[in-house]
Amino acid sequence: MSDSARRMLAAYAWPGNVRELRNALERAVVFSPLGRGVGASRSDFLDPEDFPDTVRAAAPGAASPVAGLRSLEEVEREVIAATLEATHYQISRSAAALGISRKTLLEKRKKYGLK
């Protein structure tokens, strides 16, 4: 097994415990060059790309699956601000357009510092 594969396995949390580890190792062996019958170095036949995506995501330096995404609060604030602007800051119309109560809109407006 390559050093990078060992580091990746050590970094993964293994929520399924030993069974998940065993399944990941079996899958890696089956899909590795050695498991497919292709010549490979015996000392380095398991690499990170042989493992499932969920395990590879834990590898040091792996890109986060949510990298670049905004939080729900950021999106909510943006939608509320746009709705308020579109309704010329009429709270009742904005609340109706958003499908929330007037009181909830007032609370969220205060929470996000919107006028």
PDB file of C-alpha atoms in Angstrom:
ATOM      1  CA  MET A   1       0.000   0.000   0.000  1.00  0.00           C
ATOM      2  CA  SER A   2       1.355   3.426  -0.863  1.00  0.00           C
ATOM      3  CA  ASP A   3       2.182   5.951   1.850  1.00  0.00           C
ATOM      4  CA  SER A   4      -0.464   8.318   0.496  1.00  0.00           C
ATOM      5  CA  ALA A   5      -3.087   5.542   0.746  1.00  0.00           C
ATOM      6  CA  ARG A   6      -2.037   4.857   4.355  1.00  0.00           C
ATOM      7  CA  ARG A   7      -2.314   8.567   5.234  1.00  0.00           C
ATOM      8  CA  MET A   8      -5.720   8.742   3.562  1.00  0.00           C
ATOM      9  CA  LEU A   9      -6.999   5.727   5.516  1.00  0.00           C
ATOM     10  CA  ALA A  10      -5.697   7.200   8.767  1.00  0.00           C
ATOM     11  CA  ALA A  11      -7.403  10.543   8.068  1.00  0.00           C
ATOM     12  CA  TYR A  12     -10.841   9.034   7.390  1.00  0.00           C
ATOM     13  CA  ALA A  13     -13.237   8.873  10.390  1.00  0.00           C
ATOM     14  CA  TRP A  14     -14.653   5.400   9.531  1.00  0.00           C
ATOM     15  CA  PRO A  15     -18.236   5.893  10.765  1.00  0.00           C
ATOM     16  CA  GLY A  16     -18.990   2.293   9.739  1.00  0.00           C
ATOM     17  CA  ASN A  17     -16.040   1.043  11.810  1.00  0.00           C
ATOM     18  CA  VAL A  18     -14.292  -2.179  10.823  1.00  0.00           C
ATOM     19  CA  ARG A  19     -16.940  -3.292   8.328  1.00  0.00           C
ATOM     20  CA  GLU A  20     -16.589  -0.081   6.324  1.00  0.00           C
ATOM     21  CA  LEU A  21     -12.787  -0.332   6.418  1.00  0.00           C
ATOM     22  CA  ARG A  22     -12.919  -3.947   5.248  1.00  0.00           C
ATOM     23  CA  ASN A  23     -15.312  -3.091   2.397  1.00  0.00           C
ATOM     24  CA  ALA A  24     -13.121  -0.172   1.303  1.00  0.00           C
ATOM     25  CA  LEU A  25      -9.998  -2.347   1.316  1.00  0.00           C
ATOM     26  CA  GLU A  26     -11.735  -5.138  -0.613  1.00  0.00           C
ATOM     27  CA  ARG A  27     -13.018  -2.665  -3.186  1.00  0.00           C
ATOM     28  CA  ALA A  28      -9.576  -1.086  -3.513  1.00  0.00           C
ATOM     29  CA  VAL A  29      -7.973  -4.475  -4.135  1.00  0.00           C
ATOM     30  CA  VAL A  30     -10.599  -5.411  -6.741  1.00  0.00           C
ATOM     31  CA  PHE A  31     -10.250  -2.117  -8.609  1.00  0.00           C
ATOM     32  CA  SER A  32      -6.479  -1.779  -8.266  1.00  0.00           C
ATOM     33  CA  PRO A  33      -4.185  -2.723 -11.168  1.00  0.00           C
ATOM     34  CA  LEU A  34      -3.177  -5.910  -9.313  1.00  0.00           C
ATOM     35  CA  GLY A  35      -6.823  -6.895  -8.767  1.00  0.00           C
ATOM     36  CA  ARG A  36      -7.513  -6.346 -12.473  1.00  0.00           C
ATOM     37  CA  GLY A  37      -4.590  -8.581 -13.432  1.00  0.00           C
ATOM     38  CA  VAL A  38      -2.419  -5.691 -14.641  1.00  0.00           C
ATOM     39  CA  GLY A  39       1.229  -5.726 -13.618  1.00  0.00           C
ATOM     40  CA  ALA A  40       1.911  -3.524 -10.600  1.00  0.00           C
ATOM     41  CA  SER A  41       4.587  -3.109  -7.989  1.00  0.00           C
ATOM     42  CA  ARG A  42       3.798  -5.393  -5.036  1.00  0.00           C
ATOM     43  CA  SER A  43       4.801  -2.746  -2.481  1.00  0.00           C
ATOM     44  CA  ASP A  44       2.684  -0.008  -4.019  1.00  0.00           C
ATOM     45  CA  PHE A  45      -0.369  -1.696  -5.483  1.00  0.00           C
ATOM     46  CA  LEU A  46      -3.016   0.259  -3.503  1.00  0.00           C
ATOM     47  CA  ASP A  47      -3.190   3.991  -4.159  1.00  0.00           C
ATOM     48  CA  PRO A  48      -5.790   6.555  -3.031  1.00  0.00           C
ATOM     49  CA  GLU A  49      -7.540   6.479  -6.423  1.00  0.00           C
ATOM     50  CA  ASP A  50      -8.369   2.792  -5.815  1.00  0.00           C
ATOM     51  CA  PHE A  51     -10.603   3.699  -2.847  1.00  0.00           C
ATOM     52  CA  PRO A  52     -14.214   4.989  -2.793  1.00  0.00           C
ATOM     53  CA  ASP A  53     -14.806   8.744  -3.187  1.00  0.00           C
ATOM     54  CA  THR A  54     -15.979   9.102   0.425  1.00  0.00           C
ATOM     55  CA  VAL A  55     -12.657   7.786   1.703  1.00  0.00           C
ATOM     56  CA  ARG A  56     -10.587   9.800  -0.805  1.00  0.00           C
ATOM     57  CA  ALA A  57     -12.319  13.004   0.320  1.00  0.00           C
ATOM     58  CA  ALA A  58     -10.634  12.605   3.718  1.00  0.00           C
ATOM     59  CA  ALA A  59      -7.144  12.483   2.234  1.00  0.00           C
ATOM     60  CA  PRO A  60      -4.834  15.270   3.371  1.00  0.00           C
ATOM     61  CA  GLY A  61      -5.092  18.067   0.813  1.00  0.00           C
ATOM     62  CA  ALA A  62      -8.263  16.691  -0.792  1.00  0.00           C
ATOM     63  CA  ALA A  63     -10.745  19.277  -2.002  1.00  0.00           C
ATOM     64  CA  SER A  64     -13.774  19.653   0.221  1.00  0.00           C
ATOM     65  CA  PRO A  65     -17.026  18.570  -1.452  1.00  0.00           C
ATOM     66  CA  VAL A  66     -18.595  21.807  -0.241  1.00  0.00           C
ATOM     67  CA  ALA A  67     -15.733  24.129  -1.116  1.00  0.00           C
ATOM     68  CA  GLY A  68     -17.008  27.319  -2.662  1.00  0.00           C
ATOM     69  CA  LEU A  69     -20.593  26.850  -1.513  1.00  0.00           C
ATOM     70  CA  ARG A  70     -22.323  29.549   0.499  1.00  0.00           C
ATOM     71  CA  SER A  71     -24.010  28.900   3.823  1.00  0.00           C
ATOM     72  CA  LEU A  72     -27.769  28.650   4.106  1.00  0.00           C
ATOM     73  CA  GLU A  73     -27.782  31.867   6.152  1.00  0.00           C
ATOM     74  CA  GLU A  74     -25.938  33.754   3.401  1.00  0.00           C
ATOM     75  CA  VAL A  75     -28.436  32.586   0.802  1.00  0.00           C
ATOM     76  CA  GLU A  76     -31.397  33.336   3.079  1.00  0.00           C
ATOM     77  CA  ARG A  77     -30.122  36.849   3.776  1.00  0.00           C
ATOM     78  CA  GLU A  78     -29.660  37.497   0.070  1.00  0.00           C
ATOM     79  CA  VAL A  79     -33.168  36.246  -0.808  1.00  0.00           C
ATOM     80  CA  ILE A  80     -34.794  38.293   1.948  1.00  0.00           C
ATOM     81  CA  ALA A  81     -32.890  41.430   0.927  1.00  0.00           C
ATOM     82  CA  ALA A  82     -33.879  40.982  -2.729  1.00  0.00           C
ATOM     83  CA  THR A  83     -37.520  40.362  -1.808  1.00  0.00           C
ATOM     84  CA  LEU A  84     -37.656  43.418   0.435  1.00  0.00           C
ATOM     85  CA  GLU A  85     -36.192  45.537  -2.334  1.00  0.00           C
ATOM     86  CA  ALA A  86     -38.586  44.114  -4.940  1.00  0.00           C
ATOM     87  CA  THR A  87     -41.605  44.914  -2.745  1.00  0.00           C
ATOM     88  CA  HIS A  88     -40.266  48.377  -1.835  1.00  0.00           C
ATOM     89  CA  TYR A  89     -39.788  47.202   1.760  1.00  0.00           C
ATOM     90  CA  GLN A  90     -43.456  46.396   2.324  1.00  0.00           C
ATOM     91  CA  ILE A  91     -43.157  43.837   5.109  1.00  0.00           C
ATOM     92  CA  SER A  92     -46.535  42.124   4.576  1.00  0.00           C
ATOM     93  CA  ARG A  93     -45.976  41.702   0.817  1.00  0.00           C
ATOM     94  CA  SER A  94     -42.421  40.491   1.351  1.00  0.00           C
ATOM     95  CA  ALA A  95     -43.505  37.978   3.993  1.00  0.00           C
ATOM     96  CA  ALA A  96     -46.265  36.674   1.722  1.00  0.00           C
ATOM     97  CA  ALA A  97     -43.847  36.350  -1.207  1.00  0.00           C
ATOM     98  CA  LEU A  98     -41.392  34.440   0.984  1.00  0.00           C
ATOM     99  CA  GLY A  99     -44.098  32.223   2.493  1.00  0.00           C
ATOM    100  CA  ILE A 100     -43.289  33.231   6.067  1.00  0.00           C
ATOM    101  CA  SER A 101     -45.148  35.211   8.702  1.00  0.00           C
ATOM    102  CA  ARG A 102     -44.695  38.931   9.085  1.00  0.00           C
ATOM    103  CA  LYS A 103     -43.217  38.347  12.548  1.00  0.00           C
ATOM    104  CA  THR A 104     -40.663  35.856  11.185  1.00  0.00           C
ATOM    105  CA  LEU A 105     -39.632  38.294   8.475  1.00  0.00           C
ATOM    106  CA  LEU A 106     -39.145  41.069  11.032  1.00  0.00           C
ATOM    107  CA  GLU A 107     -36.991  38.745  13.163  1.00  0.00           C
ATOM    108  CA  LYS A 108     -34.870  37.681  10.191  1.00  0.00           C
ATOM    109  CA  ARG A 109     -34.539  41.264   8.998  1.00  0.00           C
ATOM    110  CA  LYS A 110     -33.169  42.203  12.415  1.00  0.00           C
ATOM    111  CA  LYS A 111     -30.916  39.111  12.549  1.00  0.00           C
ATOM    112  CA  TYR A 112     -29.327  39.954   9.183  1.00  0.00           C
ATOM    113  CA  GLY A 113     -29.175  43.706   9.789  1.00  0.00           C
ATOM    114  CA  LEU A 114     -31.467  44.565   6.890  1.00  0.00           C
ATOM    115  CA  LYS A 115     -33.402  47.832   6.852  1.00  0.00           C
TER     116      LYS A 115
END
